[in-house]
Coordinates of C-alpha atoms in Angstrom, one line a residue:
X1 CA -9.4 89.0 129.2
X2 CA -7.2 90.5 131.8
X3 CA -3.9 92.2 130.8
X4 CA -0.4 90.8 130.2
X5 CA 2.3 92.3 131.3
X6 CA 6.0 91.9 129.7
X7 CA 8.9 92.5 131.0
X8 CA 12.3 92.7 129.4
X9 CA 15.5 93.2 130.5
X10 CA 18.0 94.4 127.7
X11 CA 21.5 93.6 129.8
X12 CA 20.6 90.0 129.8
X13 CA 22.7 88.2 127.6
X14 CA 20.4 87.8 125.2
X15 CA 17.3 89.5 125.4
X16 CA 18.7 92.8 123.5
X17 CA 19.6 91.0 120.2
X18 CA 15.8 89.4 120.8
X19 CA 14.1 92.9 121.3
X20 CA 12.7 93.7 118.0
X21 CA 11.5 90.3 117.3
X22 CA 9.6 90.0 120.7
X23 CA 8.4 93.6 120.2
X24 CA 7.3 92.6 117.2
X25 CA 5.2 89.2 118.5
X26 CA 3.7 91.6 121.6
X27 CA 2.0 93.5 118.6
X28 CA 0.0 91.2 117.5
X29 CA -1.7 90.8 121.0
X30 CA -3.6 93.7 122.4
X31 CA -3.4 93.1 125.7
X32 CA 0.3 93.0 126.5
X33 CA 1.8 96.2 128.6
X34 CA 5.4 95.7 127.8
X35 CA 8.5 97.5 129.9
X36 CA 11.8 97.3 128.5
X37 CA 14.5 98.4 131.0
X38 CA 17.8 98.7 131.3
X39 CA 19.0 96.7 134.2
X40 CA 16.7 96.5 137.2
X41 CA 16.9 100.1 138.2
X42 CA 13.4 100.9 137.2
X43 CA 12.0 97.8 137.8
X44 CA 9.9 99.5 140.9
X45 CA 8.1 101.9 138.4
X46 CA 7.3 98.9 135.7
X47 CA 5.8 96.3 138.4
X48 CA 3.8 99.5 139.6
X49 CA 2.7 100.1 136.1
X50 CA 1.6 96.4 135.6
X51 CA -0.4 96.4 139.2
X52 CA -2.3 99.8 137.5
X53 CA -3.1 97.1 134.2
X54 CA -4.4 94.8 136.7
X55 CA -2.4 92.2 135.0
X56 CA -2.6 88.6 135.6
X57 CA 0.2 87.3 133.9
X58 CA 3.7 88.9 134.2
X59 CA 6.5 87.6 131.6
X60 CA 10.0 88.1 132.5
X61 CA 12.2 88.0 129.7
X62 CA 15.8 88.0 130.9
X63 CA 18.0 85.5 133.2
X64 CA 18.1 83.9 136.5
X65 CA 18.6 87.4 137.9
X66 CA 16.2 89.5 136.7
X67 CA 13.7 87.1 137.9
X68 CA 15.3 87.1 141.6
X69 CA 14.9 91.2 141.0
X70 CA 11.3 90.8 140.0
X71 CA 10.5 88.5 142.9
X72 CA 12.3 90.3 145.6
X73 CA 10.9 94.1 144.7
X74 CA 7.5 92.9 144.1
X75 CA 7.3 90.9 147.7
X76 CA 9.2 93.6 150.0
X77 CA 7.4 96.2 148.3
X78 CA 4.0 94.8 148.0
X79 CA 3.7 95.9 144.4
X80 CA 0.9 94.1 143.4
X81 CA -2.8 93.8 145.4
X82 CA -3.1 90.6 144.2
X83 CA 0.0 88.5 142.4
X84 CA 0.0 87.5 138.9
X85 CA 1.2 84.2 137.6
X86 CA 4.6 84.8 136.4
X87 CA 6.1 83.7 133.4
X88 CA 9.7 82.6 132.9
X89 CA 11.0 83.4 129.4
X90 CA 14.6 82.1 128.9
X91 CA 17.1 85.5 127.2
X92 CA 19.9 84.9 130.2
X93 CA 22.6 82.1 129.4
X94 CA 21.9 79.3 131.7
X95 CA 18.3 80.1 132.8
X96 CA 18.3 77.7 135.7
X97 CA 14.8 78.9 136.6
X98 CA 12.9 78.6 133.5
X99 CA 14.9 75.1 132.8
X100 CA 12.6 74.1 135.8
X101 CA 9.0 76.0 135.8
X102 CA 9.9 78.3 132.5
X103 CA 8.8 78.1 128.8
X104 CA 10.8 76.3 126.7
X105 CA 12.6 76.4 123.3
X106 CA 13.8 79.6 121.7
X107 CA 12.2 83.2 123.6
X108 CA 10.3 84.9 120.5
X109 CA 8.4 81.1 118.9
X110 CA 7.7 79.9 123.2
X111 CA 6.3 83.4 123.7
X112 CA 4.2 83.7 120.5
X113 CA 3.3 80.0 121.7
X114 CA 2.4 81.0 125.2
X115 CA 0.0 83.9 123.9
X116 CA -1.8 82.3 121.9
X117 CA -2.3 79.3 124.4
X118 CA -3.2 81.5 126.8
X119 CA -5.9 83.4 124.9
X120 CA -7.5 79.7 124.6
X121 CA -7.2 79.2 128.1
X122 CA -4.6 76.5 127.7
X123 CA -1.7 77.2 130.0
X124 CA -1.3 75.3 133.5
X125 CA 0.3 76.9 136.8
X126 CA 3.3 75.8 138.4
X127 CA 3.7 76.5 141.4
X128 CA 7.5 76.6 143.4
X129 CA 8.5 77.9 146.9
X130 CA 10.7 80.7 147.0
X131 CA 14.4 80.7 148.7
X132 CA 14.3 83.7 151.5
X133 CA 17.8 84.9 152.0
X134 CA 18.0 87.3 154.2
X135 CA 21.2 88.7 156.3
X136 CA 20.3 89.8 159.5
X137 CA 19.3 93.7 160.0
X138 CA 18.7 93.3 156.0
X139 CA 16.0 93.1 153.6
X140 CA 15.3 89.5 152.1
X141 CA 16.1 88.2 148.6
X142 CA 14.1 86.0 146.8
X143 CA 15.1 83.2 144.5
X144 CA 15.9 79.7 144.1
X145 CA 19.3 78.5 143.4
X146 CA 21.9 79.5 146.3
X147 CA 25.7 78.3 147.0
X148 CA 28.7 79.1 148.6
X149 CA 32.2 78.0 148.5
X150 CA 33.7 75.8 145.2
X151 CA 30.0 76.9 143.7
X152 CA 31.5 80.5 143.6
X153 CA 34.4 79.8 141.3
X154 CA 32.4 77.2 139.3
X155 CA 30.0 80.4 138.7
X156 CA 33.2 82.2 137.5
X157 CA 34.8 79.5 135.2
X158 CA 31.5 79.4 133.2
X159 CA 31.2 82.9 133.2
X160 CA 34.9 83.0 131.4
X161 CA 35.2 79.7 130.0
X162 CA 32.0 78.7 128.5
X163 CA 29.0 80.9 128.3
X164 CA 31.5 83.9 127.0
X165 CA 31.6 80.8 124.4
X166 CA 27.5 81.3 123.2
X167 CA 26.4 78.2 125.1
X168 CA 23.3 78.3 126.6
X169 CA 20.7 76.8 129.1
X170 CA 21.5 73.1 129.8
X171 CA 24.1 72.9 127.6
X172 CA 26.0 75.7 129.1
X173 CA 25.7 74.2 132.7
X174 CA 26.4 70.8 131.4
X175 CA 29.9 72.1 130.0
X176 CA 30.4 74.4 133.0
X177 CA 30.0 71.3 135.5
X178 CA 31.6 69.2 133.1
X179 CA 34.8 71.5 132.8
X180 CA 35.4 72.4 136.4
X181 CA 35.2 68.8 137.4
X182 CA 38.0 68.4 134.6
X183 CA 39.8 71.3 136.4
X184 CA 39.7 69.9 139.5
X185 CA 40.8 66.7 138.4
X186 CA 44.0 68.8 137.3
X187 CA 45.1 70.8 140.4
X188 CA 42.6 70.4 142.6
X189 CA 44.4 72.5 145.3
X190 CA 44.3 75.5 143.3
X191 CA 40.8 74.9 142.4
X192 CA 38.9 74.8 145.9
X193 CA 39.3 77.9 148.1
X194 CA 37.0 76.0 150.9
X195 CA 34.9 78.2 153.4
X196 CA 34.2 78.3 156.9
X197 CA 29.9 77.4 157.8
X198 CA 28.7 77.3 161.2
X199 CA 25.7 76.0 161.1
X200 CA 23.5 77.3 163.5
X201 CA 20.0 75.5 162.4
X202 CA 20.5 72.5 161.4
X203 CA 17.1 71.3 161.1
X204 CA 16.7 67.9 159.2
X205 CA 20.7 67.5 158.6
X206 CA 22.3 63.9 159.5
X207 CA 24.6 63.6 162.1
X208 CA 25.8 67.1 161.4
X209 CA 26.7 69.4 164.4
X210 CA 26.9 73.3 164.5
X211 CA 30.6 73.8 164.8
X212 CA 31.9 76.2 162.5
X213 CA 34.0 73.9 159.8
X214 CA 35.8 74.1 156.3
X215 CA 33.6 73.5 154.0
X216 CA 34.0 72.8 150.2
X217 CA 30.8 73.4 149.2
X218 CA 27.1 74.6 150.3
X219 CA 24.1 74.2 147.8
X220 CA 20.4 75.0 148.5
X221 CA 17.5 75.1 146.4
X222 CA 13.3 74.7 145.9
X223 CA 13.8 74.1 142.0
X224 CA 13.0 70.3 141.0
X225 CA 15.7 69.8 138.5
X226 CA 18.9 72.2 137.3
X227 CA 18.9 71.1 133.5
X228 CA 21.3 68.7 131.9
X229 CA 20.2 66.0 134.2
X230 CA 22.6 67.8 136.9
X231 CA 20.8 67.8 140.1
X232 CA 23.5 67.7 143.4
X233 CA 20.8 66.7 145.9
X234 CA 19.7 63.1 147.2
X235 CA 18.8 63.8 151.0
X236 CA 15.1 62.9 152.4
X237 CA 12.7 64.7 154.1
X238 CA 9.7 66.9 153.7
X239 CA 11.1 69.6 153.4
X240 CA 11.1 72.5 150.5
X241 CA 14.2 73.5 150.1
X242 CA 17.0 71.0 149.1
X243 CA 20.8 71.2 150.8
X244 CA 24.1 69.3 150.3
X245 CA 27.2 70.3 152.5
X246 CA 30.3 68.9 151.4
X247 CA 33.2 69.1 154.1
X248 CA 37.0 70.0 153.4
X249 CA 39.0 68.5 152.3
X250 CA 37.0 66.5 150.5
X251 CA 37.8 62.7 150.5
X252 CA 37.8 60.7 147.5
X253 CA 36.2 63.8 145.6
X254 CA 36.7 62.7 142.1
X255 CA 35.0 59.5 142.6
X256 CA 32.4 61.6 144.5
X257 CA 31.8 64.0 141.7
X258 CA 29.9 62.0 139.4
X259 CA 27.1 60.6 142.1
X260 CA 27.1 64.3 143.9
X261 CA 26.2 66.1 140.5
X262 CA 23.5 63.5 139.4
X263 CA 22.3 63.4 142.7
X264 CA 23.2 59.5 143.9
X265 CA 24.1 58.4 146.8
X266 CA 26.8 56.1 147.8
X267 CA 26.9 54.2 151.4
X268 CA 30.3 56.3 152.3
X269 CA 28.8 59.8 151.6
X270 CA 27.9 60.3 155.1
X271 CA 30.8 59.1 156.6
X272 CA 33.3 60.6 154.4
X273 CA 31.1 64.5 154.9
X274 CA 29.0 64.4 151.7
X275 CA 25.6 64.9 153.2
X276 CA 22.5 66.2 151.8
X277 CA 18.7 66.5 153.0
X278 CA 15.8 68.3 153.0
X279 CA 14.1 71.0 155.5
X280 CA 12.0 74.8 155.4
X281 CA 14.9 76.7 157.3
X282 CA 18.6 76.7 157.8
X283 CA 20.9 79.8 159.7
X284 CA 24.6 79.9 158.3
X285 CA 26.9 82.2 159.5
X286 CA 30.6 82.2 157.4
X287 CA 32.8 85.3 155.7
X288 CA 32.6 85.2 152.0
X289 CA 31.2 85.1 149.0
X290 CA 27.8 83.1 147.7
X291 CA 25.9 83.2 145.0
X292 CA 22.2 83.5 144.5
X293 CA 20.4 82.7 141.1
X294 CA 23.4 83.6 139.4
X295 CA 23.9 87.1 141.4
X296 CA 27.0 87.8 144.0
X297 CA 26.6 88.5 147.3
X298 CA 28.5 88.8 150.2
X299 CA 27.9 87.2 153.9
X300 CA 29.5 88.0 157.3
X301 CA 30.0 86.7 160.2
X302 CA 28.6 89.1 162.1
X303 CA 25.5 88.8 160.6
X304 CA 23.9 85.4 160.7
X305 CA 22.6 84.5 157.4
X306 CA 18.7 83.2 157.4
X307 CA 17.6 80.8 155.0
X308 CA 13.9 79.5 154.8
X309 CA 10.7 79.3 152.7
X310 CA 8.2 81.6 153.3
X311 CA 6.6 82.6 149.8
X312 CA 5.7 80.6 147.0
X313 CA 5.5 81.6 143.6
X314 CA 3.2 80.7 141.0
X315 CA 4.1 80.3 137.4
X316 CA 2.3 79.7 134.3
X317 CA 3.5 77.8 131.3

């Protein structure tokens, strides 16, 4: 049987209290190359490692991050002649990715599970497009979970107010969305620092033109559910990748919140600037923060920001 490889990433929130156990479950199998790092700096050296194993399978064992890492050096830097199936093993805190196409339950008894499954041939791919970020004059980043605007300081509040808590996966976004709602609710004025998108493709979008506007909120992804039943996308279309725009201000955003996070409708979202569909490609171009499976980055004006479906990745679970 081909070889597995594992990665593990001991700065995500979990994975470095986990070490030693998964170590230990790895042993038992004689066909896993493992590569424990330190952060992502050496992750070019590991993947090349696992193409020289000719593995099939690659397990990720970290969060939301270190997947996007894995995803984005393997693909710019063709590290592999032929891709493996990847694995999502859940050691970050909200691990929106594997709450989609990962394993699940706790990382050392789902990836004891998943090996011996997999020596019996018993695993099944998944397979999800990839999110292609890419600034122009830039590399691309891969991933699957993108926003800008209110989304950036909803990323912060959970960072500082619940998953420096211990909560985890769905339960930590669940409180997270839960919370900042509650905080809006409260002084909503101070809460939403809106954004200015131009939309320069706006392929698939409803009666939405390209001027550059406040914004309160941008979301896109090609994940099929968050966790926690929270899923802010209800538009149409054939599209891979999912998008809600939200304008500023944002009327009747309370009553909004409830339907906007579990993905409902009303008959006044349109017409009020809550709008939401589906398409392969989308070019924003705003000043400011967004953040990408859990990782900062920053956009600028000057440089148009590309965002399409070009890859797909294929997991196994």
């Amino acid at each position: 049987m081909a070889s597995v490889g594992l990665i593990i990433n001991e700065k995500s929130e979990r994975a470095a209290s986990l070490l030693s156990d998964l170590l230990y479950i790895t042993k038992r199998f004689s066909n896993v190359c493992t590569e424990v790092l330190d952060g992502v700096s050496r992750l070019g050296g590991a993947l090349d490692k696992m193409n020289k194993r000719e593995v099939d399978t690659l397990i990720v064992a970290g969060g939301d991050g270190t997947l996007q890492a894995v995803f984005t050096d393997a693909i710019n830097n063709s590290r592999f002649g032929r891709m493996p199936g990847y694995v999502a093993l859940p050691c970050g805190m909200t691990n929106v990715i594997a709450n989609d196409c990962g394993l699940s339950g706790t990382p050392t008894r789902s990836l004891d599970n998943f090996l011996w499954r997999r020596q019996k041939g018993e695993v099944r791919p998944l397979s999800r497009p990839l999110l292609t970020v890419q600034p122009e004059g830039e590399r691309p980043v891969y991933g699957f979970f993108m926003g800008a605007g209110v989304f950036c300081s909803a990323v912060d509040f959970s960072r500082s107010h619940v998953q420096s808590k211990g909560a985890k996966r769905s339960l930590a976004l669940g409180m997270s969305v839960g919370g900042y709602i509650a905080r809006l609710a409260v002084n909503p004025s101070k809460t939403i620092s809106p954004v200015g998108i131009e939309m320069l493709d706006i392929d698939g979008a409803p009666s939405l033109d390209s001027e550059s506007r406040l914004r309160t909120i941008y979301l896109a992804t090609t994940l099929t559910r968050l966790g926690g039943g929270i899923y802010p996308f209800w538009g149409k279309g054939d599209g891979a990748m999912a998008t809600t725009l939200v304008d500023y201000p944002s009327e009747k955003f309370l009553r909004a919140a409830i339907s906007v996070v579990r993905g409902k409708s009303r008959p006044w979202f349109e017409g009020s600037g809550y709008r939401s569909w589906r398409s392969n490609g989308q070019t924003l171009r705003f000043d400011g923060s967004y953040v990408f499976d859990g990782e900062f980055f920053t956009a600028e004006r000057s440089r148009p920001l590309s965002i399409k479906t070009s890859h797909s990745a294929q997991f196994l679970n």
